Coordinates of C-alpha atoms in Angstrom, one line a residue:
M924 CA 139.9 -83.0 121.2
E925 CA 139.8 -83.5 117.6
R926 CA 136.8 -82.5 115.8
Y927 CA 135.3 -83.7 112.5
W928 CA 132.8 -82.4 110.0
N929 CA 132.0 -85.9 108.6
A930 CA 133.4 -88.5 110.9
E931 CA 131.8 -91.4 109.0
M932 CA 133.9 -90.5 106.0
E933 CA 136.9 -89.0 107.3
C934 CA 137.5 -91.9 109.7
M935 CA 136.3 -94.7 107.5
D936 CA 138.3 -98.0 107.7
R937 CA 140.6 -98.6 104.7
D938 CA 138.8 -101.6 103.2
S939 CA 135.5 -99.7 103.1
L940 CA 137.0 -96.6 101.7
E941 CA 138.8 -98.6 98.8
T942 CA 135.5 -100.3 98.1
L943 CA 133.7 -96.9 97.9
Q944 CA 136.6 -95.5 95.7
S945 CA 136.4 -98.4 93.3
Y946 CA 132.6 -98.1 92.9
R947 CA 133.0 -94.4 92.3
L948 CA 135.9 -94.8 89.9
M949 CA 134.1 -97.3 87.8
R950 CA 131.0 -95.1 87.4
T951 CA 133.2 -92.1 86.6
V952 CA 135.2 -93.9 83.8
R953 CA 132.1 -95.1 82.2
R954 CA 130.6 -91.7 82.2
V955 CA 133.5 -89.7 80.8
Y956 CA 134.1 -92.5 78.1
D957 CA 130.5 -92.0 77.0
N958 CA 130.4 -88.2 77.3
V959 CA 133.9 -86.7 76.7
P960 CA 135.4 -87.3 73.2
L961 CA 139.0 -86.7 74.4
Y962 CA 138.8 -89.4 77.1
R963 CA 137.2 -91.7 74.7
E964 CA 139.9 -91.2 72.1
R965 CA 142.8 -91.6 74.6
M966 CA 141.3 -94.8 76.2
D967 CA 140.7 -96.2 72.7
A968 CA 144.3 -95.5 71.7
A969 CA 145.5 -97.1 75.0
G970 CA 143.3 -100.2 74.3
V971 CA 141.5 -99.6 77.5
K972 CA 137.6 -100.0 77.8
P973 CA 135.4 -98.8 80.8
E974 CA 134.8 -102.6 81.7
D975 CA 138.6 -103.0 82.1
I976 CA 138.5 -100.8 85.2
R977 CA 137.1 -103.0 87.9
S978 CA 138.7 -101.5 91.1
I979 CA 141.2 -98.8 92.0
K980 CA 143.9 -101.4 91.3
D981 CA 143.2 -100.8 87.6
L982 CA 143.7 -97.1 87.8
H983 CA 147.3 -97.3 86.3
K984 CA 145.7 -98.6 83.0
L985 CA 144.1 -95.2 82.3
P986 CA 146.0 -92.6 80.4
F987 CA 147.1 -89.3 81.9
T988 CA 145.4 -86.0 81.5
Y989 CA 147.5 -82.8 81.1
K990 CA 146.9 -79.0 81.6
Q991 CA 147.5 -78.5 77.8
D992 CA 144.4 -80.8 77.3
L993 CA 142.3 -78.2 79.0
R994 CA 143.6 -75.5 76.7
D995 CA 143.2 -77.6 73.6
T996 CA 139.5 -78.3 74.5
Y997 CA 138.7 -74.7 75.5
P998 CA 136.4 -73.8 76.9
Y999 CA 133.9 -76.7 77.5
G1000 CA 135.3 -79.6 75.7
L1001 CA 136.1 -81.7 78.8
F1002 CA 132.7 -81.1 80.4
A1003 CA 130.9 -84.5 81.0
V1004 CA 127.4 -83.1 81.4
P1005 CA 125.2 -80.9 79.2
M1006 CA 125.7 -77.1 79.9
N1007 CA 122.2 -76.8 81.1
Q1008 CA 123.4 -78.8 84.1
V1009 CA 126.4 -76.5 84.8
V1010 CA 125.5 -74.0 87.4
R1011 CA 128.9 -72.2 87.6
V1012 CA 132.3 -71.9 85.8
H1013 CA 135.6 -70.9 87.2
A1014 CA 138.9 -70.4 85.2
S1015 CA 142.6 -70.4 86.1
S1016 CA 144.8 -67.4 86.6
G1017 CA 147.2 -68.6 84.1
T1018 CA 149.5 -65.9 82.6
T1019 CA 150.3 -67.8 79.3
G1020 CA 147.9 -69.0 76.6
K1021 CA 144.2 -69.5 77.1
K1022 CA 142.7 -69.9 80.5
I1023 CA 141.7 -73.3 81.7
V1024 CA 137.8 -73.4 82.3
V1025 CA 136.2 -75.8 84.8
G1026 CA 132.5 -76.3 85.5
Y1027 CA 130.3 -77.5 88.4
T1028 CA 126.9 -78.9 88.8
A1029 CA 124.8 -78.1 91.9
N1030 CA 126.0 -81.3 93.5
D1031 CA 129.6 -80.6 92.7
L1032 CA 129.3 -77.2 94.5
D1033 CA 127.8 -79.0 97.5
M1034 CA 130.6 -81.5 97.5
W1035 CA 133.2 -78.7 97.2
S1036 CA 131.6 -76.9 100.3
E1037 CA 131.6 -80.3 102.1
C1038 CA 135.5 -80.7 101.6
C1039 CA 136.1 -77.1 102.7
A1040 CA 133.8 -77.6 105.8
R1041 CA 136.0 -80.5 106.8
A1042 CA 139.1 -78.4 106.5
L1043 CA 137.6 -75.7 108.5
T1044 CA 136.4 -78.0 111.2
A1045 CA 139.9 -79.6 111.3
A1046 CA 141.3 -76.1 111.9
G1047 CA 139.0 -75.6 114.9
A1048 CA 136.1 -73.5 113.3
D1049 CA 132.5 -73.9 114.3
N1050 CA 129.3 -71.8 113.9
T1051 CA 130.4 -69.3 116.5
D1052 CA 133.2 -68.0 114.3
F1053 CA 133.5 -65.2 111.9
M1054 CA 135.2 -66.0 108.7
H1055 CA 137.2 -63.2 106.9
V1056 CA 137.8 -64.4 103.3
S1057 CA 140.6 -62.5 101.7
Y1058 CA 140.9 -64.9 98.7
G1059 CA 139.8 -63.3 95.4
Y1060 CA 136.2 -63.6 94.2
G1061 CA 135.6 -64.1 90.5
L1062 CA 137.0 -66.8 88.0
F1063 CA 139.7 -67.7 90.6
T1064 CA 138.3 -70.6 92.7
G1065 CA 139.8 -69.5 96.1
G1066 CA 137.1 -67.1 97.6
F1067 CA 134.0 -69.1 96.5
G1068 CA 135.3 -72.5 97.7
V1069 CA 136.2 -71.4 101.3
H1070 CA 133.0 -69.2 101.4
G1071 CA 130.8 -72.3 100.6
G1072 CA 132.5 -74.4 103.2
A1073 CA 132.2 -71.7 106.0
E1074 CA 128.5 -71.2 105.3
K1075 CA 128.0 -75.0 105.5
V1076 CA 129.7 -74.9 108.9
G1077 CA 127.5 -72.1 109.9
M1078 CA 130.2 -69.5 110.3
T1079 CA 129.4 -65.8 109.7
V1080 CA 131.1 -65.1 106.4
I1081 CA 132.7 -61.7 105.6
P1082 CA 133.5 -61.8 101.9
V1083 CA 136.2 -59.1 101.9
S1084 CA 138.1 -60.4 98.8
T1085 CA 141.5 -59.1 98.1
G1086 CA 143.1 -55.5 98.1
N1087 CA 142.9 -52.4 100.1
S1088 CA 144.9 -53.7 103.0
K1089 CA 144.2 -50.9 105.4
Q1090 CA 140.5 -51.4 104.9
Q1091 CA 141.0 -55.2 105.6
I1092 CA 142.7 -54.3 108.9
N1093 CA 139.8 -52.1 109.9
V1094 CA 137.3 -54.9 108.9
L1095 CA 139.3 -57.4 111.0
K1096 CA 139.0 -55.1 114.0
D1097 CA 135.5 -53.8 113.7
F1098 CA 133.7 -57.0 112.4
G1099 CA 135.4 -59.3 114.9
S1100 CA 136.8 -61.8 112.5
T1101 CA 138.2 -64.9 114.2
F1102 CA 139.3 -66.9 111.1
I1103 CA 141.0 -65.7 108.0
C1104 CA 141.6 -67.3 104.7
C1105 CA 144.1 -65.9 102.0
T1106 CA 147.5 -66.7 100.4
P1107 CA 150.3 -66.9 103.1
S1108 CA 152.2 -64.1 101.4
Y1109 CA 149.0 -61.9 101.6
A1110 CA 148.8 -62.8 105.3
L1111 CA 152.4 -61.4 105.9
S1112 CA 151.4 -58.3 103.9
L1113 CA 148.5 -57.8 106.1
A1114 CA 150.7 -58.1 109.2
E1115 CA 153.1 -55.6 107.6
T1116 CA 150.1 -53.2 107.1
M1117 CA 149.0 -53.8 110.7
A1118 CA 152.4 -52.7 112.0
E1119 CA 152.3 -49.5 109.8
M1120 CA 148.9 -48.7 111.3
G1121 CA 150.0 -49.3 114.8
V1122 CA 147.5 -52.3 115.1
T1123 CA 148.8 -55.1 117.2
K1124 CA 147.7 -58.7 117.2
D1125 CA 146.0 -58.0 120.5
D1126 CA 143.8 -55.5 118.8
I1127 CA 142.2 -58.2 116.7
K1128 CA 140.3 -61.3 117.4
L1129 CA 141.9 -63.7 114.9
R1130 CA 142.7 -67.2 116.3
A1131 CA 143.4 -69.2 113.2
G1132 CA 143.6 -69.0 109.4
L1133 CA 143.6 -71.4 106.3
F1134 CA 146.3 -70.4 103.9
G1135 CA 147.1 -72.0 100.5
A1136 CA 147.1 -71.2 96.7
E1137 CA 151.0 -70.8 96.7
P1138 CA 153.9 -72.8 98.1
W1139 CA 155.0 -71.8 101.7
T1140 CA 157.4 -73.1 104.2
E1141 CA 157.3 -74.0 107.9
E1142 CA 159.4 -70.9 108.5
M1143 CA 156.7 -68.8 106.8
R1144 CA 154.0 -70.6 108.9
R1145 CA 155.9 -69.6 112.2
D1146 CA 156.3 -66.0 110.9
I1147 CA 152.5 -65.7 110.2
E1148 CA 151.6 -67.3 113.5
Q1149 CA 153.9 -65.1 115.4
K1150 CA 152.9 -61.8 113.7
L1151 CA 149.2 -62.4 113.6
G1152 CA 148.9 -64.3 116.9
I1153 CA 147.0 -67.2 115.3
K1154 CA 147.3 -71.0 114.4
A1155 CA 148.2 -71.1 110.7
M1156 CA 146.8 -74.1 108.8
D1157 CA 147.5 -75.5 105.4
I1158 CA 144.9 -76.1 102.7
Y1159 CA 145.6 -77.5 99.2
G1160 CA 143.7 -77.4 96.0
L1161 CA 143.9 -76.7 92.3
T1162 CA 141.3 -75.3 90.0
E1163 CA 141.4 -78.4 87.6
I1164 CA 140.4 -80.8 90.5
M1165 CA 138.1 -78.6 92.4
G1166 CA 139.7 -75.6 94.1
P1167 CA 140.7 -75.3 97.8
G1168 CA 139.8 -78.3 100.0
V1169 CA 141.2 -81.2 98.0
A1170 CA 143.4 -81.7 101.1
F1171 CA 143.7 -80.0 104.5
E1172 CA 145.7 -80.2 107.8
C1173 CA 144.6 -81.6 111.1
S1174 CA 145.7 -80.6 114.5
E1175 CA 149.0 -82.5 114.0
Q1176 CA 150.1 -80.1 111.3
T1177 CA 152.4 -82.6 109.8
G1178 CA 150.7 -83.0 106.3
M1179 CA 147.4 -82.6 104.7
H1180 CA 144.7 -85.3 104.6
I1181 CA 143.5 -85.8 101.1
N1182 CA 139.6 -86.2 100.8
E1183 CA 140.0 -89.7 99.3
D1184 CA 136.4 -90.4 99.0
H1185 CA 136.3 -87.8 96.3
F1186 CA 139.9 -87.8 94.8
I1187 CA 142.3 -90.7 94.4
P1188 CA 146.0 -89.7 94.5
E1189 CA 149.0 -91.3 93.0
I1190 CA 152.6 -90.5 92.9
I1191 CA 154.5 -91.0 89.7
D1192 CA 158.0 -90.5 88.2
P1193 CA 157.6 -87.1 86.5
D1194 CA 159.9 -88.2 83.7
T1195 CA 158.7 -91.8 82.9
G1196 CA 155.1 -91.7 84.3
E1197 CA 155.8 -94.9 86.3
V1198 CA 153.7 -95.2 89.5
L1199 CA 156.1 -95.1 92.5
P1200 CA 156.0 -97.1 95.6
E1201 CA 154.6 -95.7 98.9
G1202 CA 156.7 -93.1 100.6
A1203 CA 158.6 -92.1 97.5
Q1204 CA 158.7 -88.4 96.4
G1205 CA 157.3 -87.7 93.0
E1206 CA 154.7 -86.0 91.0
L1207 CA 151.1 -85.9 92.4
V1208 CA 148.4 -87.3 90.2
F1209 CA 144.6 -87.0 90.9
T1210 CA 141.5 -88.7 89.8
C1211 CA 138.2 -87.3 90.5
I1212 CA 135.7 -90.0 91.3
S1213 CA 132.6 -88.0 92.4
K1214 CA 132.5 -84.9 90.3
E1215 CA 129.8 -84.6 87.7
A1216 CA 130.6 -81.7 85.5
F1217 CA 134.3 -81.9 85.2
P1218 CA 135.9 -85.2 86.5
M1219 CA 139.6 -85.3 85.8
L1220 CA 141.2 -88.8 85.1
R1221 CA 144.8 -89.1 86.3
Y1222 CA 145.4 -85.5 86.1
R1223 CA 149.2 -84.5 86.3
T1224 CA 149.4 -81.7 88.9
R1225 CA 153.2 -81.1 88.4
D1226 CA 153.3 -80.7 92.2
I1227 CA 156.2 -82.7 93.8
V1228 CA 155.0 -84.3 97.0
T1229 CA 155.2 -87.5 99.3
L1230 CA 152.2 -89.3 100.5
E1231 CA 152.1 -90.9 104.0
R1232 CA 149.6 -93.6 105.0
G1233 CA 150.6 -94.0 108.7
V1234 CA 148.0 -93.8 111.4
C1235 CA 147.3 -90.2 112.3
S1236 CA 146.7 -89.4 115.9
C1237 CA 143.6 -87.2 114.7
G1238 CA 141.9 -90.4 113.9
R1239 CA 141.4 -89.7 110.2
T1240 CA 142.2 -92.5 107.8
F1241 CA 142.7 -90.3 104.7
V1242 CA 146.2 -90.5 103.4
K1243 CA 148.3 -87.4 104.2
M1244 CA 150.4 -85.5 101.6
K1245 CA 153.5 -83.6 102.6
K1246 CA 153.6 -79.9 101.7
P1247 CA 154.7 -79.7 98.1
A1248 CA 158.5 -79.5 97.7
G1249 CA 157.9 -77.5 94.4
R1250 CA 156.6 -78.1 91.1
S1251 CA 158.1 -80.1 88.3
D1252 CA 157.3 -77.3 85.9
D1253 CA 158.4 -74.5 88.2
M1254 CA 161.7 -76.2 89.0
L1255 CA 164.6 -74.3 87.9
I1256 CA 167.8 -76.0 86.5
I1257 CA 170.6 -73.7 87.1
R1258 CA 174.1 -74.8 86.2
G1259 CA 172.8 -78.4 86.1
V1260 CA 171.4 -78.2 89.7
N1261 CA 167.7 -78.5 90.4
V1262 CA 166.4 -75.5 92.3
F1263 CA 163.0 -75.0 93.9
P1264 CA 161.9 -71.5 95.1
S1265 CA 160.7 -72.9 98.3
Q1266 CA 164.3 -74.0 99.3
I1267 CA 165.4 -70.4 99.0
E1268 CA 162.4 -69.1 100.9
S1269 CA 163.2 -71.6 103.7
V1270 CA 166.8 -70.4 103.9
L1271 CA 165.9 -66.8 104.1
L1272 CA 163.2 -67.2 106.7
S1273 CA 165.4 -69.5 108.9
L1274 CA 168.1 -66.8 108.9
G1275 CA 165.8 -64.0 110.0
N1276 CA 166.6 -60.3 109.8
T1277 CA 165.1 -59.9 106.3
A1278 CA 161.5 -59.3 105.2
P1279 CA 159.8 -62.5 103.8
Y1280 CA 159.9 -60.9 100.3
Y1281 CA 162.4 -62.0 97.5
Q1282 CA 162.8 -62.6 93.9
I1283 CA 165.1 -65.0 91.9
I1284 CA 166.5 -63.7 88.8
V1285 CA 168.1 -66.2 86.3
D1286 CA 169.7 -65.2 83.0
R1287 CA 172.3 -66.7 80.7
V1288 CA 175.4 -64.7 79.7
N1289 CA 178.1 -66.2 77.3
N1290 CA 176.3 -69.6 77.7
N1291 CA 176.7 -69.5 81.5
D1292 CA 173.7 -69.2 83.8
T1293 CA 173.6 -66.2 86.1
F1294 CA 171.9 -66.7 89.5
E1295 CA 170.7 -63.6 91.6
I1296 CA 168.5 -63.6 94.6
Q1297 CA 167.1 -60.1 95.6
V1298 CA 166.2 -60.0 99.2
E1299 CA 164.2 -57.2 100.8
I1300 CA 165.6 -56.1 104.1
S1301 CA 163.4 -55.2 107.1
P1302 CA 162.9 -51.4 107.9
D1303 CA 165.0 -51.8 111.0
M1304 CA 167.9 -53.2 109.0
F1305 CA 167.6 -50.3 106.5
T1306 CA 169.4 -48.0 108.9
D1307 CA 172.3 -50.5 109.6
T1308 CA 175.8 -49.8 108.8
V1309 CA 177.4 -50.9 105.7
G1310 CA 179.4 -53.4 107.4
N1311 CA 176.4 -55.1 109.0
L1312 CA 174.6 -55.2 105.6
E1313 CA 177.7 -56.8 104.1
E1314 CA 177.8 -59.4 106.9
Q1315 CA 174.1 -60.2 106.3
T1316 CA 174.7 -60.6 102.5
K1317 CA 177.5 -63.0 103.4
R1318 CA 175.4 -65.0 105.7
I1319 CA 172.6 -65.5 103.1
R1320 CA 175.2 -66.4 100.2
E1321 CA 176.8 -69.1 102.4
A1322 CA 173.5 -70.5 103.6
V1323 CA 172.2 -70.6 100.0
H1324 CA 175.3 -72.3 98.8
T1325 CA 175.2 -74.9 101.6
T1326 CA 171.6 -75.8 100.8
L1327 CA 171.7 -75.7 96.9
G1328 CA 175.4 -76.5 96.3
I1329 CA 175.8 -73.5 93.9
Q1330 CA 176.6 -70.0 94.4
A1331 CA 174.2 -67.2 93.9
K1332 CA 174.6 -63.3 93.9
I1333 CA 172.8 -61.9 96.9
T1334 CA 171.4 -58.4 96.5
L1335 CA 169.8 -56.6 99.4
V1336 CA 167.1 -54.3 98.4
E1337 CA 165.1 -51.6 100.1
P1338 CA 161.9 -52.3 102.2
K1339 CA 158.7 -52.3 100.0
S1340 CA 160.7 -52.4 96.7
I1341 CA 159.6 -55.9 95.7
P1342 CA 156.0 -56.0 94.5
R1343 CA 153.3 -57.3 96.8
A1344 CA 150.9 -59.8 95.5
E1345 CA 147.3 -60.0 96.6
G1346 CA 147.1 -63.5 95.0
K1347 CA 150.0 -65.7 94.1
S1348 CA 153.4 -64.3 94.6
V1349 CA 155.9 -64.1 91.6
H1350 CA 159.2 -65.4 92.9
V1351 CA 161.0 -66.2 89.8
I1352 CA 162.1 -64.1 86.8
D1353 CA 163.8 -66.4 84.2
R1354 CA 165.3 -64.4 81.3
R1355 CA 167.1 -67.3 79.7
K1356 CA 166.0 -68.1 76.2
L1357 CA 165.8 -71.7 76.7
H1358 CA 163.3 -72.8 74.1

């Protein structure tokens, strides 16, 4: 039987939800126009006044917000409340340029915990569970978001954070953790460490986990579920909008329900900015309609997704987003072909016989793109004959060619030779000088 944290909101009829969204949108637009210079300038330039936004049907009139805007107004230029109302700040883990800084009022933190409580309840958690949080604690939003949701549900929270995998396994065993939250790649790294320590999934009490913060495939889900003996659920979020909990899976595991009473999603053409019809794949755009300190208007996430509004068997009326197919800014164009790392990961995991660790290396030699995929073999394959390894290389090469339509050099590398990430994995090394 499906369980809800807030059935009144999660199962609200569509008309009532859109009425609530419209009311919250109008209030938010007026507030940011009055308090955030960048929004006022953008709206004035577009000839849009707050009174022009009368319902969610007018959302398309508003200008977009971009990640660069957060860097240009660093650190607090997009905050919509005085700093004495901001009780916490977080920042992105970006590797280039200035970090993006976001803020929360006390009400914002409560709303964030509410959204994560919905996700945890949908995953089957209740106040008898022990939550092992292996997201990082610090400026990264991951650990704190799920932590707050777990406390709201009444779970016993074990804030382990990242790193020291052997100690993590001991905590899982000794503390009786029943739920875990971390990146999917770190979940598989923990499974690898368990095997090295001689610990089996029967030695721990885990029964479910929420995984996010990086792209992952259905094949990776099955791998996690099999190796840890759990139900692996998807959770989606991004620092600029809130953190984890913007969207979450229900028992169907066929997409993530977006918390639409707080965030309005749109799908646009990433090249033209045109709003696309329902069911089309495109770039996901979010507008925050309940946040106080840091509400984003039409923020371009760069995630490529599809939205589905069909009736869900779980009873929730919130729209569902499919797992992101990739990112418009992470998409590689190799020899004129669009390539997403998730496509390659799906191929590798569906073939089996390799570890779930890989790196894509792209370069340009004599004006031609080179495309190499380094694939880590599993320890048992490491002792295989040269002939078997060559056969495996051929199988991967052919499967990648079939999926992508272009040839790649496949290099099998030794176990543990690809760096493990405690946070988001780095799957792409692009050495081309494209700018």
